[in-house]
Coordinates of C-alpha atoms in Angstrom, one line a residue:
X1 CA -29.1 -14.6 -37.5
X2 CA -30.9 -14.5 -33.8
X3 CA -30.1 -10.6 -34.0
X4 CA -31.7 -10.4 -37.3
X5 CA -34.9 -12.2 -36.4
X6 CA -35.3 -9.8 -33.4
X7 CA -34.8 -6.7 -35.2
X8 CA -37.4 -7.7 -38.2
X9 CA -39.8 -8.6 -34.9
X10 CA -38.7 -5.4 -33.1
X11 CA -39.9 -3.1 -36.8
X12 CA -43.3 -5.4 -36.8
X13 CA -44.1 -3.8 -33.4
X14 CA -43.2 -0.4 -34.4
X15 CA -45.5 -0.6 -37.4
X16 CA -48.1 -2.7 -35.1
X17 CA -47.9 0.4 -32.4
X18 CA -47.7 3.3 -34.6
X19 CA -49.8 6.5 -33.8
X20 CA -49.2 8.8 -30.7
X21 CA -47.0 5.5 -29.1
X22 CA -44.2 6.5 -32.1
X23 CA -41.1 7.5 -29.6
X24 CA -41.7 4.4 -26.7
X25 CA -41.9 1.8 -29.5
X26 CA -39.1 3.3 -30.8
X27 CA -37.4 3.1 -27.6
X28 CA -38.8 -0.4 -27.3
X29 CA -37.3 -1.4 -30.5
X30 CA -33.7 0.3 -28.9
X31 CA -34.3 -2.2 -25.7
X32 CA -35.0 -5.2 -28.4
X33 CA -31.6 -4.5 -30.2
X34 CA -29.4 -4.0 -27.6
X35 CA -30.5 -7.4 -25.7
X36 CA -29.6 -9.0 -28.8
X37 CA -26.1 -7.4 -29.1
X38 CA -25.3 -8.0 -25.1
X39 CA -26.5 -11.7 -25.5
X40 CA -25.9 -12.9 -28.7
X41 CA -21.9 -12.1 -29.1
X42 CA -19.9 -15.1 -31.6
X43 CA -16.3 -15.0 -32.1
X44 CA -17.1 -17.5 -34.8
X45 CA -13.9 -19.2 -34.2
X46 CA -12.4 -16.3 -35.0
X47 CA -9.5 -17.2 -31.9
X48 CA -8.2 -19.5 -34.6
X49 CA -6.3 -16.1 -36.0
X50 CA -4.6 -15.5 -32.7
X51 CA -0.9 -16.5 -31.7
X52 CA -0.8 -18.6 -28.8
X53 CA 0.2 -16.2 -25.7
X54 CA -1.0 -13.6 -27.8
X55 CA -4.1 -11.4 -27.3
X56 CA -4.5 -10.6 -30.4
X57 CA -4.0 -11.5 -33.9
X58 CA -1.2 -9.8 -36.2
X59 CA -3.8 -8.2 -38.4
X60 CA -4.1 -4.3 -38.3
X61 CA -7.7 -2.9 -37.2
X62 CA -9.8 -2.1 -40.1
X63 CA -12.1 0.7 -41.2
X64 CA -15.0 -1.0 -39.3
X65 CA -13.4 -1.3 -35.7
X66 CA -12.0 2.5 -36.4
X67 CA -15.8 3.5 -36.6
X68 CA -16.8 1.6 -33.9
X69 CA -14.3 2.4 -31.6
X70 CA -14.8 7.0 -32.7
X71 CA -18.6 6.0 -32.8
X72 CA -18.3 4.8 -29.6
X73 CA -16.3 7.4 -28.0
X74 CA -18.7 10.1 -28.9
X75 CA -22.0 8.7 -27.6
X76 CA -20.3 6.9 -24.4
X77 CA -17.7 9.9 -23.9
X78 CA -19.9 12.8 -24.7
X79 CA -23.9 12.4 -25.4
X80 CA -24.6 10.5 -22.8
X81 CA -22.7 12.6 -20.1
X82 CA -24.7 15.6 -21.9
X83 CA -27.4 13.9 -21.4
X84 CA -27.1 13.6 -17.8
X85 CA -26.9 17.1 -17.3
X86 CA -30.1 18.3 -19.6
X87 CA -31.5 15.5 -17.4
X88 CA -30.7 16.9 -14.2
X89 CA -31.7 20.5 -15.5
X90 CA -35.2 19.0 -16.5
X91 CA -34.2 20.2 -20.6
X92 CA -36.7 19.8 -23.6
X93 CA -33.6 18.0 -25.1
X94 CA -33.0 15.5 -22.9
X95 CA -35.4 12.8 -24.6
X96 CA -34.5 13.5 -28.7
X97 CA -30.4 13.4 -27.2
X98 CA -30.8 9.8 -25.0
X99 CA -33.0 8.6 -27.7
X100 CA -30.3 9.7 -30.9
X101 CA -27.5 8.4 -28.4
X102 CA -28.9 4.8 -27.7
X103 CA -29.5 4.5 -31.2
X104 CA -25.8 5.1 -32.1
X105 CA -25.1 2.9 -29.3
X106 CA -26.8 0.4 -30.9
X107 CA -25.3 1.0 -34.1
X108 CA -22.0 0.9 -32.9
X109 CA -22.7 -2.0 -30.7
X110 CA -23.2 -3.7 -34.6
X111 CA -20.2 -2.7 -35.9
X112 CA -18.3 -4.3 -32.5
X113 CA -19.2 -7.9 -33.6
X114 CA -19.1 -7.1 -38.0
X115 CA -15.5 -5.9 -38.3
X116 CA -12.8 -7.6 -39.7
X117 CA -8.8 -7.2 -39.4
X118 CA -7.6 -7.7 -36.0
X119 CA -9.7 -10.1 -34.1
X120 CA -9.0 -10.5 -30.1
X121 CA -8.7 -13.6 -27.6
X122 CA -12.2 -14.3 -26.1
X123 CA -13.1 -13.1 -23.0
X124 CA -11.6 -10.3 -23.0
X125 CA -12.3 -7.1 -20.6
X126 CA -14.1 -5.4 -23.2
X127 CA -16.6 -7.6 -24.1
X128 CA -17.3 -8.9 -20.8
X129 CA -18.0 -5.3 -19.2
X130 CA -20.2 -4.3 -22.5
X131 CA -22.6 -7.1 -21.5
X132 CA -23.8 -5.3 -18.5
X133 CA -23.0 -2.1 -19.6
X134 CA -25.7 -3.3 -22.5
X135 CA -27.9 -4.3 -19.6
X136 CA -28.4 -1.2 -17.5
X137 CA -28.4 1.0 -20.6
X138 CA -31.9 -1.7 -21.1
X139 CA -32.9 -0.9 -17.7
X140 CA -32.2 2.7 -18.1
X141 CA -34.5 3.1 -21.3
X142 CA -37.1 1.3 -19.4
X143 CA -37.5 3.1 -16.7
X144 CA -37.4 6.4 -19.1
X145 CA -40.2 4.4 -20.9
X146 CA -42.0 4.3 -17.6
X147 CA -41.5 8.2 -16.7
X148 CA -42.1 9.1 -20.0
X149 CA -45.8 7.7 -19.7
X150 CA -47.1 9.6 -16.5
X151 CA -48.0 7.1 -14.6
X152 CA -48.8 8.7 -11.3
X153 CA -52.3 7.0 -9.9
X154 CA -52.9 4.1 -8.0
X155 CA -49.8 1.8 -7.8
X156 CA -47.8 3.8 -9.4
X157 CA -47.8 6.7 -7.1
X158 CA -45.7 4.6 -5.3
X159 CA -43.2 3.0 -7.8
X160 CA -42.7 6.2 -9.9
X161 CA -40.4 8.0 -7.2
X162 CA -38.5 4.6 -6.3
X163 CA -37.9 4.9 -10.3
X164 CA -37.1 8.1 -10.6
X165 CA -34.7 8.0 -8.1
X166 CA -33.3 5.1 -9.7
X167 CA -32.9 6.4 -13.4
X168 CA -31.2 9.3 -11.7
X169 CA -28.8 7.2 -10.1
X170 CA -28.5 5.2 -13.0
X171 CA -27.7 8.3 -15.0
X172 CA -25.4 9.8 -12.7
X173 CA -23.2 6.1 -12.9
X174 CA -23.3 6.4 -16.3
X175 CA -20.1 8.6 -17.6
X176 CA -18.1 6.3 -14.5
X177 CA -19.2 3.2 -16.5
X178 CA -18.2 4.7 -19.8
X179 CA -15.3 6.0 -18.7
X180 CA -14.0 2.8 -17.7
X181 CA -15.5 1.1 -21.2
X182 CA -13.3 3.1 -23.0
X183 CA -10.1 2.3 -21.1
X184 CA -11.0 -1.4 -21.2
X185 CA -11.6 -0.6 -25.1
X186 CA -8.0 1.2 -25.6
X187 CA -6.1 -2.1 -23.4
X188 CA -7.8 -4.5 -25.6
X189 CA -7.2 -3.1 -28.7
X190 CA -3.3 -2.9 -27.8
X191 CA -3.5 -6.1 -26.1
X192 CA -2.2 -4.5 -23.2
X193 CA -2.3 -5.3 -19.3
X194 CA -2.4 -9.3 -19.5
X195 CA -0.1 -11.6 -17.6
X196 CA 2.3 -9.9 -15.5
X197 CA 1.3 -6.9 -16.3
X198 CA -2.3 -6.6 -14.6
X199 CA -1.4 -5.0 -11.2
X200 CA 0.7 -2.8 -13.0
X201 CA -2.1 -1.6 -15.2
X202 CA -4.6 -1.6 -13.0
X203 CA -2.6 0.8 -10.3
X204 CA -1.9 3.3 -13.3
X205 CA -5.6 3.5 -14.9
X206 CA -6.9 3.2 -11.4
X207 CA -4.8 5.9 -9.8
X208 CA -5.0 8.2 -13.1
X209 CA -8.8 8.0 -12.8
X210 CA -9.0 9.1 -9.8
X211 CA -6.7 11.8 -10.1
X212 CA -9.0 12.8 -13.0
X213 CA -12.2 12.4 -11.0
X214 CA -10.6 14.4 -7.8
X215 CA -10.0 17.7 -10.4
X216 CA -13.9 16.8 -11.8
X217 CA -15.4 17.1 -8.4
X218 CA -12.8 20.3 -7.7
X219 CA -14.7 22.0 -10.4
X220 CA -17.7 21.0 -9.5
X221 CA -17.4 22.5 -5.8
X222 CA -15.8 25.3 -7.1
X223 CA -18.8 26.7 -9.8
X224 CA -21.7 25.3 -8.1
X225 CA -20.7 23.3 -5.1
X226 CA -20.3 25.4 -2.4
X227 CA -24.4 25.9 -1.2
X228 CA -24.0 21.9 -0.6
X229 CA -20.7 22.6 1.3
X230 CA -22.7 25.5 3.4
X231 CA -25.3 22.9 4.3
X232 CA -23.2 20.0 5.6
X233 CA -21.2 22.2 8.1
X234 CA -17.7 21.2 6.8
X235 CA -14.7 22.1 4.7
X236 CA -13.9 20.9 1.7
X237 CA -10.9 20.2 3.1
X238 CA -12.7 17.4 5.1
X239 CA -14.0 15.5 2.2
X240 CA -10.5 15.4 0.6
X241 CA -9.0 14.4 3.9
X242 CA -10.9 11.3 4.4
X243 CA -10.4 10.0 1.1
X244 CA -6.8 10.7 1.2
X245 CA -6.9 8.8 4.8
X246 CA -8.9 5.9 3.1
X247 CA -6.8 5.3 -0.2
X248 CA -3.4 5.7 2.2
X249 CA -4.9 2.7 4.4
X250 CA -5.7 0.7 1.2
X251 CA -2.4 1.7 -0.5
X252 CA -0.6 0.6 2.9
X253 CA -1.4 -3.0 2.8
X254 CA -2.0 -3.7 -1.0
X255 CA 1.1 -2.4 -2.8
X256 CA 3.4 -5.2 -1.3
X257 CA 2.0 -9.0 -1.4
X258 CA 2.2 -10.7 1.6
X259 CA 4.5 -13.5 2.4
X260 CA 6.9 -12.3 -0.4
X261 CA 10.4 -10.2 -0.8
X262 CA 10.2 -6.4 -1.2
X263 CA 11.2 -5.7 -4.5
X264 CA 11.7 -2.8 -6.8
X265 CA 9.3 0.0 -5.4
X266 CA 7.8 -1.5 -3.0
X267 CA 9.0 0.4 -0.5
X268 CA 7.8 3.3 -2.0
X269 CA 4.4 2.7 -2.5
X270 CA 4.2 1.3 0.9
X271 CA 5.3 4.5 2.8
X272 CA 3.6 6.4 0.3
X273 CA 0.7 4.8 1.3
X274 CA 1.5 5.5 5.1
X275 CA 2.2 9.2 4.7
X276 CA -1.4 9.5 2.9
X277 CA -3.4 7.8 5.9
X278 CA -1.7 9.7 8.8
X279 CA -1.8 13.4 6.6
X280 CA -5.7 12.3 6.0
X281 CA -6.0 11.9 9.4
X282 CA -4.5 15.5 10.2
X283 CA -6.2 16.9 8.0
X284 CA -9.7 15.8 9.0
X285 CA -8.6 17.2 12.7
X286 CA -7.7 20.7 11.3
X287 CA -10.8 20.4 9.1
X288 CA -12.7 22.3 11.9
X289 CA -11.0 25.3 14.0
X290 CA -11.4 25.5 17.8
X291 CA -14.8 26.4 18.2
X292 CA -16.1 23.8 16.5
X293 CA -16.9 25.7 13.2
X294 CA -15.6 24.5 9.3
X295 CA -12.0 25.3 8.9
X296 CA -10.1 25.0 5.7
X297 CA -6.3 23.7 5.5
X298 CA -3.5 22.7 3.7
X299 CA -2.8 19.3 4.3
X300 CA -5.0 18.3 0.8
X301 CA -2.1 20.7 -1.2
X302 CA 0.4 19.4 0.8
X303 CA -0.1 15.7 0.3
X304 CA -0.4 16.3 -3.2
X305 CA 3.3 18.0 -3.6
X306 CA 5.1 15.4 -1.7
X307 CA 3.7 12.3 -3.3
X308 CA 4.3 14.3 -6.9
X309 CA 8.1 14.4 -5.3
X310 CA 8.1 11.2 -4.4
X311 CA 7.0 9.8 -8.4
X312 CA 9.0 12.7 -9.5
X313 CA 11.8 10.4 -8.3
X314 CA 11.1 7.4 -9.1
X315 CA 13.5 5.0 -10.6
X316 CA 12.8 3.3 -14.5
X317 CA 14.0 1.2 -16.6
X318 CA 13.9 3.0 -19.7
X319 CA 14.5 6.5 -20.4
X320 CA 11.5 7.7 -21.4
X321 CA 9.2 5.8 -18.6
X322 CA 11.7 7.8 -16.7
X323 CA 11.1 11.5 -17.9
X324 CA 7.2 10.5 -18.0
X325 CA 7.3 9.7 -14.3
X326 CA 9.1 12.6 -13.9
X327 CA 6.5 14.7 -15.5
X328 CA 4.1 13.1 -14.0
X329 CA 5.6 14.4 -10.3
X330 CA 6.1 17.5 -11.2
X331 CA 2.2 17.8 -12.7
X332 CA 1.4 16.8 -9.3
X333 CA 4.0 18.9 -7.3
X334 CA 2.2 21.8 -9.3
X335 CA -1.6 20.8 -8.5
X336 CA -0.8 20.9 -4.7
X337 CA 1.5 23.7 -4.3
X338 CA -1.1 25.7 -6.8
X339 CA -3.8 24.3 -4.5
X340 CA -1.6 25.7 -1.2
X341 CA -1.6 29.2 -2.8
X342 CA -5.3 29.0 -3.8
X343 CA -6.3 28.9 0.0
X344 CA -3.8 30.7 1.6
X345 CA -3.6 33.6 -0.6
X346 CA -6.6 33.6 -3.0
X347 CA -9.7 32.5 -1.1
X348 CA -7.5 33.4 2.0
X349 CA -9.3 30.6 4.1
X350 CA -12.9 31.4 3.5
X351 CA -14.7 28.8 1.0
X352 CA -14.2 29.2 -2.8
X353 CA -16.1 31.4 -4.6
X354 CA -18.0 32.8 -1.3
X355 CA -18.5 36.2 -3.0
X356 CA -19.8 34.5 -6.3
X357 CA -16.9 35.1 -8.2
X358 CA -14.0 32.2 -8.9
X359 CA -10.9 33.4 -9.5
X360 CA -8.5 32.2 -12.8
X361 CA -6.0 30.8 -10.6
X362 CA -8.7 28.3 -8.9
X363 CA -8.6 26.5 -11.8
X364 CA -4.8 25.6 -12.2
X365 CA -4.5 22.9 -9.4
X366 CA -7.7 21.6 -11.3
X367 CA -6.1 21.5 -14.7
X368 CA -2.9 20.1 -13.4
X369 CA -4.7 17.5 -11.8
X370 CA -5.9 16.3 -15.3
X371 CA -2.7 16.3 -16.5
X372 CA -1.2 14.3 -13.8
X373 CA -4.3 11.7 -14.2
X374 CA -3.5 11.8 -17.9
X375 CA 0.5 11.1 -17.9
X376 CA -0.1 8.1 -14.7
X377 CA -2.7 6.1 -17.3
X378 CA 0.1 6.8 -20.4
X379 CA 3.0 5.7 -18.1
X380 CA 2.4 1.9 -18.0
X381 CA 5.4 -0.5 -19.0
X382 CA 3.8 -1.6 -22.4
X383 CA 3.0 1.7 -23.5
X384 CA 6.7 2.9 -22.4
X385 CA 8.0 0.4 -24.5
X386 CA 5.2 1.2 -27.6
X387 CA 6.0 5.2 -27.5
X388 CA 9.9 3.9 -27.4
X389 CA 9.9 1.4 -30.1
X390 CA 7.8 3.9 -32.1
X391 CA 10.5 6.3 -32.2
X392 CA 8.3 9.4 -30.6
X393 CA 10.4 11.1 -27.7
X394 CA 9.5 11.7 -24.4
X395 CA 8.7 15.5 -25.1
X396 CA 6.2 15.1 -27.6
X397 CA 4.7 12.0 -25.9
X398 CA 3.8 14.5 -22.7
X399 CA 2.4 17.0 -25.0
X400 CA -0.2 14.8 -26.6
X401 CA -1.0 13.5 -22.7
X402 CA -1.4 17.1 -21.7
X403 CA -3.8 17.6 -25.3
X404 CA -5.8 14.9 -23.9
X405 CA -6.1 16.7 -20.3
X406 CA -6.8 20.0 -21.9
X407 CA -9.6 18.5 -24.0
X408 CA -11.3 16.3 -21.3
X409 CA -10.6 19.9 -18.7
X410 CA -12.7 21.8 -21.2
X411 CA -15.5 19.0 -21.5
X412 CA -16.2 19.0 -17.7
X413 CA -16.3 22.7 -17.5
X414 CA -19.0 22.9 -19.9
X415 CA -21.2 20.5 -18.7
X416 CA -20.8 22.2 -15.6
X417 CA -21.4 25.4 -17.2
X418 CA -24.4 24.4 -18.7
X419 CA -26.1 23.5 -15.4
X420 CA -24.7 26.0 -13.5
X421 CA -26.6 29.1 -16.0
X422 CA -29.8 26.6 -16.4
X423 CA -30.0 26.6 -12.4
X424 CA -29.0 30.2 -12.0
X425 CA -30.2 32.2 -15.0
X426 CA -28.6 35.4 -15.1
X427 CA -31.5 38.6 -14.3
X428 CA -32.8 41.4 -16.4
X429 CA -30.9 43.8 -14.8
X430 CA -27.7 41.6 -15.0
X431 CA -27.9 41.1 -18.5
X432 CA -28.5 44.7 -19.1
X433 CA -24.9 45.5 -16.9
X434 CA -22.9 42.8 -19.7
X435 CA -24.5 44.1 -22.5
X436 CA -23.5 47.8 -21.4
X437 CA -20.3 46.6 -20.2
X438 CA -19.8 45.3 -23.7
X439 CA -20.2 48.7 -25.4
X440 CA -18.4 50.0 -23.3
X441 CA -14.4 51.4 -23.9
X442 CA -13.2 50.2 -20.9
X443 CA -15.5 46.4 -21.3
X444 CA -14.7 43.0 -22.9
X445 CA -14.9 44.2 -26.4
X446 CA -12.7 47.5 -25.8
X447 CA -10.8 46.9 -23.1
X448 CA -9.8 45.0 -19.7
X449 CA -11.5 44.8 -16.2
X450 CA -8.7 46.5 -15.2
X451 CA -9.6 49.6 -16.9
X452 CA -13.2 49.4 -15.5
X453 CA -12.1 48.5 -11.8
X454 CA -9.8 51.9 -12.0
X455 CA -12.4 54.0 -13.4
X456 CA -14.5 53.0 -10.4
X457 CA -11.7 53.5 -8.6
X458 CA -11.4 57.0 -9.6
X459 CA -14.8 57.5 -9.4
X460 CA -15.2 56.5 -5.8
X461 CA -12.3 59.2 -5.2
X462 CA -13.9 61.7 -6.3
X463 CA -17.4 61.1 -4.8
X464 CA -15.4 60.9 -1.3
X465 CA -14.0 64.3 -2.0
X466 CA -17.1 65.9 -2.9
X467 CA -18.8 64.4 0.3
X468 CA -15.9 65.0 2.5
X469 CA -16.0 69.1 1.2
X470 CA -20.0 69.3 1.8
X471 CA -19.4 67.6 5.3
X472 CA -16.8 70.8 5.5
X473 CA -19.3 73.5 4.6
X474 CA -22.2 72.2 6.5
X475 CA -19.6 72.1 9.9
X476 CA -19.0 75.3 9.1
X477 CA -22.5 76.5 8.9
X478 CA -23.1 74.9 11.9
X479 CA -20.7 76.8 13.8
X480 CA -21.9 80.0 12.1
X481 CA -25.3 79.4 13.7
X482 CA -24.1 78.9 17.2
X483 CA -22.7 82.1 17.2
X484 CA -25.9 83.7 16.1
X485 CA -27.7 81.9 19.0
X486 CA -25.6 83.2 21.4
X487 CA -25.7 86.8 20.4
X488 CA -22.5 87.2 18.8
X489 CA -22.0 89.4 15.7
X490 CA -25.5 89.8 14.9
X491 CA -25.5 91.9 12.1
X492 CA -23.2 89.7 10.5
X493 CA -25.1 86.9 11.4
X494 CA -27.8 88.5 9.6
X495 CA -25.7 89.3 7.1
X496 CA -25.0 85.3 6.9
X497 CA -28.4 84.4 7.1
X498 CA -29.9 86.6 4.2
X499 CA -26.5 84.6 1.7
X500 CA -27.8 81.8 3.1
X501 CA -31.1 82.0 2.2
X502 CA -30.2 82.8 -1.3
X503 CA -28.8 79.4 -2.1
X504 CA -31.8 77.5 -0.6
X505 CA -33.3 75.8 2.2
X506 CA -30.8 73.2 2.5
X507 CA -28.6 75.1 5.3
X508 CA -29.3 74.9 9.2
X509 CA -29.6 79.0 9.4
X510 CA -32.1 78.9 7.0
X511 CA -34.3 76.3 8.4
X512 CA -33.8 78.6 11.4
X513 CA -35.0 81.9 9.6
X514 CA -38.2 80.3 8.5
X515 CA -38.8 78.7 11.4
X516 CA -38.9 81.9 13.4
X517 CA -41.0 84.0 10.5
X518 CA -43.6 81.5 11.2
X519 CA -44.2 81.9 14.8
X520 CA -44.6 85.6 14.8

């Protein structure tokens, strides 16, 4: 096999390297296989198995295509979006990870074209986006390579920014492309979205996504986000506005095709469409207040609730495509009216997390924007009538759906995490606070921050009473001196003075006393 021949050339260069060169001609050897895997794919006739109008062939999927398809989930879905973040924090780790990950990439690139069982009609989605998905993952090794080496005189003073900006880029596409592998993956493997079906699909694992991505880049403001916010002058609110204005126009003259009767939702999607583009537009007006400074608003929430009314509502043909959509709207109904009270009552219209702190409720819109994402990709026609024919009901289909939002909401949150303490590392004296706040009675191990914020509470009382009584006594000396000045009572102002300067220096009359001993 060409793939073969490669390889064995690919090892002759490794052990013709060798030395200090070890890790690039290992990553040389990673560029040598994966060429060969994106170029040299053979069905070997093997659309001879497949029914005609079929996608694919009646055979269940064997052990191999299982691995490949886990295999592949874990480096695309989760090393190499790790990856990008030790990248981005400039990690030790980011190297040995990229290098382990491409190598499992490769491996399971292998298994792709070895397995047997169900074979699939050529051509499909899958294996023509893993071509140059293969391809930039080449590129992206390369210009790692090329980092890698230090290359910083002559020439190459001036290529190695244009490449570094370039593999960050590159790095930064890279969970996007994967994300989208993995759906193309989980439609062939069904033999899903062909024909008729296409649009369909492509609205649902299009809209999904980007109901997904819109809760990512809400975390992402919300943790570490809002210095870049500060810096551009605007609201958040404007960023969500003009998307919601651009998908509205898109959505507006797409959903219906020209020339031909409005059927079935149409109508729906169309005004749905219209409502997005002329909210967008309000909200991008209120997204700055009447001075001219950034404003936040509710049109974002807003738009959110109706449209998850308007799905909430929508009609179906079977019973449980119906109580999925319904879900689905209510999801949504809860990430906008959750996103509503977020501004107007927790952040109270200043930016999120302006004090440092994010609130528990900040992330409930983002979480039930997940699941919303989640239950839209899982409501498509074919996989109605899958769940359906498979006997599962519509109550446990929603609660694997929301598993899957829960599990991709707690992914994004530690990647986040994990750059957000790498670019703000907690100080001494911080750490000392949580570790004392951990021994504590009233701290995370023995108690709640409520106990702690009333015992500060209670503290703060009584430090105002004490200073509020010392303000009383020293008003009262005061006064006591002013009618020693003025002659009044002056044995009993003497009286006064000698008490006073028993307990110390600290009182007016005392001050006064000394004062006048010195001078004579």
């Amino acid at each position: 096999m060409a793939t073969g021949r490669i390889l064995k050339s690919g090892f002759a260069a490794t052990r013709v390297m060798g030395g200090k060169s070890g890790p690039i001609s290992l990553l040389m050897l990673l560029q040598l296989g994966l060429a060969s895997m994106a170029f040299g794919h053979d069905d070997h006739n093997r659309n001879m198995a497949i029914p005609e109008g079929q996608t694919i062939s009646a055979e269940p999927v064997d052990t191999t295509l299982y691995i490949h398809i886990f295999l592949n989930m874990f480096v695309y879905g989760v090393m190499f979006p790790l990856g990008m973040v030790l990248g981005m924090i400039k990690s030790r780790f980011h190297v040995p990870l990229q290098i382990v990950a491409a190598l499992l990439a490769l491996l399971g690139a292998i298994l792709g074209h070895s397995h047997g069982g169900r074979e699939f009609v050529e051509g499909n989605a899958h294996a023509v986006f893993a071509t140059p998905l293969q391809l930039l993952l080449i590129v992206q090794i390369t210009f790692g390579l090329y980092l890698k080496m230090h290359l910083e005189r002559g020439i190459n003073g001036r290529i190695r920014p244009v490449v570094r900006v370039l593999h960050s880029f590159l790095g930064k596409a890279f969970p996007v492309l994967s994300w989208t592998q993995m759906l193309l993956g989980g439609i062939t493997a069904l033999g899903f979205c062909q024909g008729d079906h296409v649009g369909q699909c492509a609205a649902h694992f299009t809209m999904g996504s980007v109901f997904i991505a819109y809760g990512t880049i809400l975390a992402i403001f919300l943790v570490c986000g809002q210095a870049w916010l500060a810096r551009t002058g605007r609201s958040q609110e404007f960023f969500d506005s003009a998307v919601i204005a651009a998908w509205g126009c898109m959505t507006t003259f797409t959903e219906q095709s020209w020339g031909t009767d409005w059927v079935k939702n149409d109508w729906q999607h169309t005004t749905m469409g219209v409502i997005w583009w002329c909210a967008g537009l309000v909200g991008l007006w209120l997204s700055k207040d009447r001075d001219g400074r950034p404003a936040r608003n509710l049109i974002p929430g807003g738009v959110l609730l109706v449209t998850g009314w308007a799905f909430s509502a929508h009609p179906q043909e079977l019973v449980i495509s119906e109580k999925t959509h319904q879900m689905f709207g209510y999801s949504l109904m809860a990430a906008g009216l959750s996103r509503i009270v977020e501004i107007a009552f927790v952040c109270k219209d200043r930016p999120a997390g302006e004090n440092g702190k994010v609130s528990s409720w900040q992330y409930v819109p983002i979480y039930m924007l997940f699941a919303s994402g989640f239950l839209f990709m899982g409501a498509t026609e074919e996989q109605m009538d899958l769940v359906a024919l498979g006997g599962m009901d519509h109550v446990s289909y929603i609660l694997v759906m929301y598993s899957m939002a829960l599990l991709t909401f707690l992914f994004a949150n530690m990647l986040i995490t994990v750059y957000y303490r790498a670019q703000n590392p907690p100080s001494a004296e911080q750490e000392g606070r949580n570790e004392a706040y951990n021994n504590v009675p009233g701290g995370r191990m023995g108690g709640t921050s409520m106990d702690s914020r009333r015992a500060r509470d209670v503290e703060e009382f009584e430090l105002d009473e004490l200073v509020s009584d010392d303000d009383d006594e020293d008003d009262e000396a005061n006064d006591e001196t002013r009618r020693l000045v003025g002659g009044r009572g002056k044995e009993n102002g003497n009286a006064r003075v000698s008490t006073s300067d028993e307990d110390g220096i600290g009182s007016p009359s005392t001050l006064g006393k000394n004062e006048d001993g010195r001078i004579r």
